[in-house]
CSV table of C-alpha atoms and ligand atoms in Angstrom, one decimal:
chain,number,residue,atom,x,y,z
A,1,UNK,CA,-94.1,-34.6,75.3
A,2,UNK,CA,-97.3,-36.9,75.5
A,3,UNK,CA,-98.1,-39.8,76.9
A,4,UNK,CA,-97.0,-42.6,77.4
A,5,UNK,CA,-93.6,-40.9,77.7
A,6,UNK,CA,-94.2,-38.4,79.9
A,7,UNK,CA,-95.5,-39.7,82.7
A,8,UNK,CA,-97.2,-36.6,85.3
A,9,UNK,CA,-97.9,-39.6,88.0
A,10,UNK,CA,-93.6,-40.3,88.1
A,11,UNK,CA,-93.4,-37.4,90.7
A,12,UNK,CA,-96.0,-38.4,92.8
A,13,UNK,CA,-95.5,-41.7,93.3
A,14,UNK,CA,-93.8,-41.0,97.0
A,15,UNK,CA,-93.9,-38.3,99.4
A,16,UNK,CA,-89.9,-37.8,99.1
A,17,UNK,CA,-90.2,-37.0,95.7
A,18,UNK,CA,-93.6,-35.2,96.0
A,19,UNK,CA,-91.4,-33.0,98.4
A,20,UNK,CA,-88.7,-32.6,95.8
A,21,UNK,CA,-91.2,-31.2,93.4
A,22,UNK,CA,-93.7,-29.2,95.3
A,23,UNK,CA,-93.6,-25.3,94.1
A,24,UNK,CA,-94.8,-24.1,96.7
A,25,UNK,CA,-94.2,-24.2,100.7
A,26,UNK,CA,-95.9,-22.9,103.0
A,27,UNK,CA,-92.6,-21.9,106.1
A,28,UNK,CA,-93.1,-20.7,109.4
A,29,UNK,CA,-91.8,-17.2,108.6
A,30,UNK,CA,-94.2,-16.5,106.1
A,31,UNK,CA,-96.5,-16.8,109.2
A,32,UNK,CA,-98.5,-14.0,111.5
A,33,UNK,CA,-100.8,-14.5,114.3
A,34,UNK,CA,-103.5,-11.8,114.9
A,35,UNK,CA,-104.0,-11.8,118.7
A,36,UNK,CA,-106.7,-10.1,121.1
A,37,UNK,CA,-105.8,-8.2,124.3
A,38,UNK,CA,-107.9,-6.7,127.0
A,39,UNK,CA,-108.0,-5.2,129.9
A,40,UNK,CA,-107.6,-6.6,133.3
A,41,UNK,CA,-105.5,-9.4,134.7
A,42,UNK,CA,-105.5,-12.9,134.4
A,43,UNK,CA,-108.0,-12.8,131.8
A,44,UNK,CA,-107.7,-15.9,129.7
A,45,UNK,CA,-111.4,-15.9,127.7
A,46,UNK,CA,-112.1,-18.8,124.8
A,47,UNK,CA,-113.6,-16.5,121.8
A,48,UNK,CA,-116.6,-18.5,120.8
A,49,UNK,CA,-116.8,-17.9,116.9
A,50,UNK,CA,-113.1,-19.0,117.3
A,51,UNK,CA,-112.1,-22.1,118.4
A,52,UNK,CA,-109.0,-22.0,119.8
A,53,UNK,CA,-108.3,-18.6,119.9
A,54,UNK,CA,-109.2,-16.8,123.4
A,55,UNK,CA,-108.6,-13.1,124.4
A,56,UNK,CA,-105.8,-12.4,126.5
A,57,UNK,CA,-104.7,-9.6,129.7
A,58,UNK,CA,-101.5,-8.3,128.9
A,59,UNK,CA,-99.8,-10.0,131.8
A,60,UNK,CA,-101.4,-13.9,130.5
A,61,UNK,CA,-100.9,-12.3,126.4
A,62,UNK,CA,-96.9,-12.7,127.8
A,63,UNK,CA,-97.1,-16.2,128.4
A,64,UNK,CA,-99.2,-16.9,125.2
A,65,UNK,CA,-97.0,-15.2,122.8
A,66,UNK,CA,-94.1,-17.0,124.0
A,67,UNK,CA,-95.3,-20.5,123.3
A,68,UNK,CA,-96.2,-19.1,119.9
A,69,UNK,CA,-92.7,-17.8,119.3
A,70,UNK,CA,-90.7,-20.8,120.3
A,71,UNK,CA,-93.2,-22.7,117.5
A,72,UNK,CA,-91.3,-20.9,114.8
A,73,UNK,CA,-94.1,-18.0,114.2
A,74,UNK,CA,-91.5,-14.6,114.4
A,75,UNK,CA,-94.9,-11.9,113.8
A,76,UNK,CA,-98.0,-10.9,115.8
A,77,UNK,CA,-100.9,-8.8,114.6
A,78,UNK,CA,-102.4,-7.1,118.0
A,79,UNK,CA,-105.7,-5.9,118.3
A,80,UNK,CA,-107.2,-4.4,121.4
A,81,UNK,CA,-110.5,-4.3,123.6
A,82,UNK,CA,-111.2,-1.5,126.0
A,83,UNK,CA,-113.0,-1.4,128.7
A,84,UNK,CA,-114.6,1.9,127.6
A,85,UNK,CA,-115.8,2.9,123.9
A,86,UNK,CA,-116.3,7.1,123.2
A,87,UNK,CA,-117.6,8.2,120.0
A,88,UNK,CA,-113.9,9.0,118.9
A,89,UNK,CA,-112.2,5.6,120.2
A,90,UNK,CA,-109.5,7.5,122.2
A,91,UNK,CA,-108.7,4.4,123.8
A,92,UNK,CA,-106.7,3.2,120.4
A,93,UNK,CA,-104.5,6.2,121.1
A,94,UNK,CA,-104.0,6.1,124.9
A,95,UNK,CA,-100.7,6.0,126.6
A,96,UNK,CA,-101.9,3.2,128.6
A,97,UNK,CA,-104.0,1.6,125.7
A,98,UNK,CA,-104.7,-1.9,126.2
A,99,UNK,CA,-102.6,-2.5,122.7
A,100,UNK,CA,-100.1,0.0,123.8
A,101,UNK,CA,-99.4,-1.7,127.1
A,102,UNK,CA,-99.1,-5.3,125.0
A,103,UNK,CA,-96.7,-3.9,122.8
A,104,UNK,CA,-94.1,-2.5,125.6
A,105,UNK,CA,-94.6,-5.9,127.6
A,106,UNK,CA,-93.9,-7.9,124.1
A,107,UNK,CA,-91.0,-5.7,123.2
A,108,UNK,CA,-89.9,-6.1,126.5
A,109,UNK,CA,-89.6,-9.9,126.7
A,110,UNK,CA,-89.2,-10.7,122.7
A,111,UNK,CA,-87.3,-8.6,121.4
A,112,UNK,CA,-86.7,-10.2,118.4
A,113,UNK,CA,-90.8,-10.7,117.9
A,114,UNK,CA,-92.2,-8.5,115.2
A,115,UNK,CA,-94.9,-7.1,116.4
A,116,UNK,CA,-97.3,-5.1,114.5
A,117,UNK,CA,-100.4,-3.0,115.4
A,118,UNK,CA,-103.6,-2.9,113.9
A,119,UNK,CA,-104.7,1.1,113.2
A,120,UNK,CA,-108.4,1.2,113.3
A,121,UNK,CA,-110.6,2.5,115.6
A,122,UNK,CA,-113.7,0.2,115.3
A,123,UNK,CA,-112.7,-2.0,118.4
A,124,UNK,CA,-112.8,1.3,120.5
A,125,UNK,CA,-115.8,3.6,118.9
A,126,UNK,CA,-119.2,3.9,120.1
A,127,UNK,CA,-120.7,3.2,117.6
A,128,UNK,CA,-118.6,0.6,115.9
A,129,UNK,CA,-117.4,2.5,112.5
A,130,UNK,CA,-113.8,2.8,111.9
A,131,UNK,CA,-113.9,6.5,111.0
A,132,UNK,CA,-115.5,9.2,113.2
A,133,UNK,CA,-119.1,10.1,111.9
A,134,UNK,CA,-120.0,13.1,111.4
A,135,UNK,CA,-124.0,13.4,110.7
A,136,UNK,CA,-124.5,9.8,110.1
A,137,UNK,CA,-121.6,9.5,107.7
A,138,UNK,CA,-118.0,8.6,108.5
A,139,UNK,CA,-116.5,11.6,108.5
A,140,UNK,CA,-113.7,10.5,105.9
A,141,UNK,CA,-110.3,13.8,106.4
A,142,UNK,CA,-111.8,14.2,110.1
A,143,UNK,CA,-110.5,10.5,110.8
A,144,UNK,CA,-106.9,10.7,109.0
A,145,UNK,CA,-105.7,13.0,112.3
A,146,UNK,CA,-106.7,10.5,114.7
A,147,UNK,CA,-105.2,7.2,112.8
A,148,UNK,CA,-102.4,9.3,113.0
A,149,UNK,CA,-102.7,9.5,116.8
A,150,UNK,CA,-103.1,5.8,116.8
A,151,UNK,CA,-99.9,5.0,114.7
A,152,UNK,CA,-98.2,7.2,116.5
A,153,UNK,CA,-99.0,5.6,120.1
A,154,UNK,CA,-98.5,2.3,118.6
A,155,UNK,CA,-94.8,3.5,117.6
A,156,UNK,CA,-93.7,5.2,120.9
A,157,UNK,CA,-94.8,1.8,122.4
A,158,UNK,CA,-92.5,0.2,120.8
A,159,UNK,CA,-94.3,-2.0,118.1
A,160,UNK,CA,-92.1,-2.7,115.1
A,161,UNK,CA,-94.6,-2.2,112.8
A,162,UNK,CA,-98.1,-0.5,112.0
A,163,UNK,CA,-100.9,-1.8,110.1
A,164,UNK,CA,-104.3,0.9,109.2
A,165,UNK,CA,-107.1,-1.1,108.2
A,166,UNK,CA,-109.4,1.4,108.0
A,167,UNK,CA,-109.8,2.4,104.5
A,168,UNK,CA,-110.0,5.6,105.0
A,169,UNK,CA,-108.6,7.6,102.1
A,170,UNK,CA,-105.3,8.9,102.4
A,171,UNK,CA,-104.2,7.3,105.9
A,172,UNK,CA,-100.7,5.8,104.7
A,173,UNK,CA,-99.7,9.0,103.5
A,174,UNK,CA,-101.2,11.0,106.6
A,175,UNK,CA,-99.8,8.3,108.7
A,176,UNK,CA,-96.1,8.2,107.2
A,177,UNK,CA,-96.5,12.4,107.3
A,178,UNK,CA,-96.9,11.6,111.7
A,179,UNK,CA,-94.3,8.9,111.9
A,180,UNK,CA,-91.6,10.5,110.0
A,181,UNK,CA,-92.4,14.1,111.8
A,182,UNK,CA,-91.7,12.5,115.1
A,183,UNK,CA,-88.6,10.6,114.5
A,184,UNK,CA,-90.7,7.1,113.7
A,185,UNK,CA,-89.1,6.7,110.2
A,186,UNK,CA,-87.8,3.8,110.5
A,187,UNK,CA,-91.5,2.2,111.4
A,188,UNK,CA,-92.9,0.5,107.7
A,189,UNK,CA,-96.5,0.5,107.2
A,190,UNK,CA,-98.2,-2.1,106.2
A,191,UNK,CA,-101.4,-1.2,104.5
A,192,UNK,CA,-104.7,-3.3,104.1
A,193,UNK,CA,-104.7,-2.0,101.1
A,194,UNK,CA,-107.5,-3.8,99.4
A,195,UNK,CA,-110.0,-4.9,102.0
A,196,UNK,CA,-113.0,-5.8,101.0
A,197,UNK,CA,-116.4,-5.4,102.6
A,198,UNK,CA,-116.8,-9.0,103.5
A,199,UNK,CA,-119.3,-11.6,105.7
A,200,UNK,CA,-116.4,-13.4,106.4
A,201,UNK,CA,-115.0,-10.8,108.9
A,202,UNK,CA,-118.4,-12.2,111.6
A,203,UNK,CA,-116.2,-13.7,114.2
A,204,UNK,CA,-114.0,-11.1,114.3
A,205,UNK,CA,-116.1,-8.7,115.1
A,206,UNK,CA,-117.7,-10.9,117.8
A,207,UNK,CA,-114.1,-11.3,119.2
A,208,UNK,CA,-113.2,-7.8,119.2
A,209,UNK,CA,-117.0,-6.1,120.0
A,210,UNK,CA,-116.2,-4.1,117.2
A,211,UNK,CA,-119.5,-4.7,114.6
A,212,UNK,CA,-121.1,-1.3,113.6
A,213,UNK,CA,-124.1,-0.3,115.8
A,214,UNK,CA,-126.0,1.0,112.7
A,215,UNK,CA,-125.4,0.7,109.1
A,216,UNK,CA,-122.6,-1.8,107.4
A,217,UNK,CA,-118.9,-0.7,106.3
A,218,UNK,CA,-119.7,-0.9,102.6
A,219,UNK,CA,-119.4,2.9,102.5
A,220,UNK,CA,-115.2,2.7,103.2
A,221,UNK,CA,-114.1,-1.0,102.5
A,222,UNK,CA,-114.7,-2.5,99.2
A,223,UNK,CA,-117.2,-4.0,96.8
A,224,UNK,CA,-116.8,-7.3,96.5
A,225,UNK,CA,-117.3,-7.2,92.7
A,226,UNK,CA,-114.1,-5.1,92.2
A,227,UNK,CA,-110.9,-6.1,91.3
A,228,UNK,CA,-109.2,-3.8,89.2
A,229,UNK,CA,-110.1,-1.1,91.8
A,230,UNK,CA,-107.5,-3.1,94.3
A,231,UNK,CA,-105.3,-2.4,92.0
A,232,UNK,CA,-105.6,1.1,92.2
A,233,UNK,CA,-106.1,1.1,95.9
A,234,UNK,CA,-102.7,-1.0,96.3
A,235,UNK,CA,-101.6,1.6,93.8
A,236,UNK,CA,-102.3,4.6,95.5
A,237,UNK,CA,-101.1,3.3,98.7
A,238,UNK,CA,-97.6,2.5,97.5
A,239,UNK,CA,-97.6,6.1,96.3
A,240,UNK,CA,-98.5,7.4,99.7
A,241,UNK,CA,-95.7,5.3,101.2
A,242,UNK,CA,-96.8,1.9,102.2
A,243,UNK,CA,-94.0,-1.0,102.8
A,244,UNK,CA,-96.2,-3.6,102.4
A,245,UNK,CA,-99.7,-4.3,100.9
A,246,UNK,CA,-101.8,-6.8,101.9
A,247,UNK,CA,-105.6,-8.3,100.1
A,248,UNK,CA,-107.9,-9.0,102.8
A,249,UNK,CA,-109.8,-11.4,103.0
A,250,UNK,CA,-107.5,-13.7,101.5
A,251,UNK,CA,-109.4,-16.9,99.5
A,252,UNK,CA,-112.6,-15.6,98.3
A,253,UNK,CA,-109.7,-12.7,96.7
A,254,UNK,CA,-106.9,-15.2,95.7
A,255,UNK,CA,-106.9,-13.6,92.1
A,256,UNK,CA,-106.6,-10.3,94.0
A,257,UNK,CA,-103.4,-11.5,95.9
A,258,UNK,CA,-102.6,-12.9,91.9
A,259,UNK,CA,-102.9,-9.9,90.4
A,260,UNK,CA,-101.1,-7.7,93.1
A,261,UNK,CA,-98.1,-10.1,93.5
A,262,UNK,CA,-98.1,-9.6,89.6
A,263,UNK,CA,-98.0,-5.9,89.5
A,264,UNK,CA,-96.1,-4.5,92.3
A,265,UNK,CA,-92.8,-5.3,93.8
A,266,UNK,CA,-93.7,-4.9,97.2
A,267,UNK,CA,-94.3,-7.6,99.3
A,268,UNK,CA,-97.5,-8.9,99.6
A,269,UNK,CA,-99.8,-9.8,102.3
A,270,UNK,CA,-103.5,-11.8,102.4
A,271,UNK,CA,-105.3,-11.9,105.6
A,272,UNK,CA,-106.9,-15.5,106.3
A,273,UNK,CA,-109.7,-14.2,108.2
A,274,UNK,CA,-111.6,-15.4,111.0
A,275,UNK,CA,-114.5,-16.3,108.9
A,276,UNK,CA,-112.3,-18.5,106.9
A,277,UNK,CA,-111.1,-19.9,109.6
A,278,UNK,CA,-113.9,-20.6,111.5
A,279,UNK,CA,-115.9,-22.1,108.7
A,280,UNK,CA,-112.5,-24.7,108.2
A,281,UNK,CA,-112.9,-25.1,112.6
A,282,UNK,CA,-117.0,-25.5,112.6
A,283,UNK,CA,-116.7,-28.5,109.8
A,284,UNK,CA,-113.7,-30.4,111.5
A,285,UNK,CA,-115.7,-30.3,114.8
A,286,UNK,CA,-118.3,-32.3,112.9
A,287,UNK,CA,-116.3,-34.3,111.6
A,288,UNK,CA,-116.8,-33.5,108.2
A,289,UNK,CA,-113.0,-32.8,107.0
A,290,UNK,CA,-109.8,-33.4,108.0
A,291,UNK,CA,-108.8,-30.0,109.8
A,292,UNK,CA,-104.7,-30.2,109.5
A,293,UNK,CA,-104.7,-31.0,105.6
A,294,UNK,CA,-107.8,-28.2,105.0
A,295,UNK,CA,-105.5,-25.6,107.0
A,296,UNK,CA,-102.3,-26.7,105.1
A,297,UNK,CA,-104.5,-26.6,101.5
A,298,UNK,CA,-105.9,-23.4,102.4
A,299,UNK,CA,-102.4,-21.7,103.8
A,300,UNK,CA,-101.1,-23.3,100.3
A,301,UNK,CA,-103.4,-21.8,98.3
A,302,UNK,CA,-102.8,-18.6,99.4
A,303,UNK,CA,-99.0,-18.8,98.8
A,304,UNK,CA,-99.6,-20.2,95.6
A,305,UNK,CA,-101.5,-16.9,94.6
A,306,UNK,CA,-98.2,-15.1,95.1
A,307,UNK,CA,-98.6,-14.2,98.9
A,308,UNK,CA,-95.6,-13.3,101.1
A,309,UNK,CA,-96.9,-12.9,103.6
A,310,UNK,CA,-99.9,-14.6,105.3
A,311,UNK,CA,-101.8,-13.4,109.0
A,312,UNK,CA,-104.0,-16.2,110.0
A,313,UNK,CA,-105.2,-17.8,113.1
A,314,UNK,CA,-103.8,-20.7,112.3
A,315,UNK,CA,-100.2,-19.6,112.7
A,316,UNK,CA,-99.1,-21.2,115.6
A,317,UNK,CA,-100.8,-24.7,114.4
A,318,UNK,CA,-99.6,-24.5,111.7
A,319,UNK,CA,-95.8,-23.7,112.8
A,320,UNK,CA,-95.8,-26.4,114.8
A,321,UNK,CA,-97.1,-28.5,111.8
A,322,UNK,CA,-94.8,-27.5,109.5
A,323,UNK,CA,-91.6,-28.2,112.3
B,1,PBG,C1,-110.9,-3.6,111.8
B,1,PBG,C2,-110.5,-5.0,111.4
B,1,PBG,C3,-111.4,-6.0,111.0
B,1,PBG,C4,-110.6,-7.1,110.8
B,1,PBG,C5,-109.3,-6.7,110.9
B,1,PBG,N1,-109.3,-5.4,111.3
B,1,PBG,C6,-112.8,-6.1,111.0
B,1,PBG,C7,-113.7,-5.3,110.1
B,1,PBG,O1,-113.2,-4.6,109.2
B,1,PBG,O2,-114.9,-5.3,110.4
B,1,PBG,C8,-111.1,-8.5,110.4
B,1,PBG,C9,-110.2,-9.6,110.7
B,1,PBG,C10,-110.8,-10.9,110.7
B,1,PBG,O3,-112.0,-11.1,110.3
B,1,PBG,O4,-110.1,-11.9,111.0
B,1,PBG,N2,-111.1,-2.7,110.9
């Protein structure tokens, strides 16, 4: 039908029936919020790179992730900051890990919060790497036993869910091996399946400590040029028994999050990073867009691209956006 009797503008003429139309909506349970915890108590510290966001003590994380639950966001993402790095980051599989502790007190108080870990041991190495190294390189099979350790740590605290996102090879499977061996089969794993080696990760890593001392992570996450290989790492991941996969970072890689949603039946998950949400932060302060409808566009867009799930910063704000 052409013009002048189909008329596109019709449907858009209010917002009641712009809202009848729209195909895609962006709901609070779609929603994660990736949160920092340290040690310590009473520590309440503003992350710089991330406005808004701040890094919490277990006993002050309580508080926090109450307010964000009663705004309608149901998932957390934790990730932890010693006090002390080792070469092997034993401090991502301690008893009394900083993550560890955050997950008992979450579980303990929210029960019905889903929260997930973050497997990786870059927040808690030395040297910054998210695999041990072994003569320079990161020791690739001599890490799988220690993500295992992580997982595992994460589980018998009580998180609902584990997420590796170190791109070693063969983690999910190694990691599902660990779980299932000691009774943790009911735990899913969501993988970062295909994360890329990205700039956009910067604040981050100022957030968490956890940038590489030496050298760059191009040698274990992926080239940025690559697409069909995230099929094949989403691929081989399902295979080694991931519930979940999830494209990070999520809108410089919306036809990644395309093609996935297209291929697999899994669920899908995109990772708004803090880079993407820090450039969307930095311009608002300025003045130079409007920061509620660039979030909403942006959460939108990644939706649109066929995600299911979406961890961003913005969870909570945009929650309490959406009602
Ligand atoms: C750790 C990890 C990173 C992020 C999540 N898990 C950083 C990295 O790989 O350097 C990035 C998250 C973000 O930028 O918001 N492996």
């Amino acid at each position: 039908m052409q013009y002048p009797m189909y008329r596109p503008r019709r449907l858009r003429q209010s917002a009641g029936i712009r809202r009848l139309v729209r195909e895609t909506n962006v709901r609070p349970d779609d929603l994660v919020m990736p949160l920092f915890v340290e040690e310590g108590r009473d520590v309440d510290v503003p992350i710089e790179a991330l406005p808004g966001q701040r890094r919490y003590s277990v006993d002050r994380l309580v508080k926090r992730v109450k307010e964000i639950h009663a705004a309608g966001v149901h998932g957390v993402m934790l990730f932890g900051v010693p006090a002390r790095k080792d070469a092997l980051g034993t401090g991502a599989f301690a008893k009394e890990g900083v993550v560890q502790r955050a997950a008992r007190a979450l579980k303990d108080v929210s029960p019905d919060l889903v929260v997930i870990g973050d497997v990786c041991l870059c927040g808690y190495t030395s040297h910054g790497h998210c695999g041990t190294l072994d003569r320079g390189q990161v020791d690739n099979d001599g890490t799988l036993e220690l993500l295992g350790k992580v997982a595992l740590s994460q589980a018998k605290a009580g998180v609902d869910m584990v997420a590796p996102s170190d791109m070693m090879d063969g983690r999910v499977g190694y990691i599902r091996e660990v779980l299932d061996e000691e009774g943790f089969e009911h735990i899913p794993i969501m993988s970062y399946a295909a994360k890329y080696a990205s700039a956009f990760y910067g604040p981050f890593r100022d957030a968490a400590g956890s940038a590489p001392r030496e050298g760059d992570r191009r040698g274990y996450q992926m080239d940025p040029g690559n697409a069909r290989e995230a099929l094949s790492e989403v691929l081989l991941d399902i295979d080694e028994g991931a519930d979940i996969v999830m494209v990070k970072p999520a809108l410089a890689y919306l036809d990644v999050v395309r093609m996935v949603r297209d291929e697999v039946e899994h669920p899908v998950a995109a990772y708004n990073v803090s880079g993407e949400y820090a450039m969307v932060k930095a311009a608002a302060a300025r003045g130079w867009l409007d920061e509620r409808q660039a979030m909403m566009e942006m959460l939108t867009s990644i939706k649109r691209a066929g995600a299911d799930i979406i961890l961003t910063y913005f969870a909570e704000e945009a929650a309490r956006e959406l009602g």
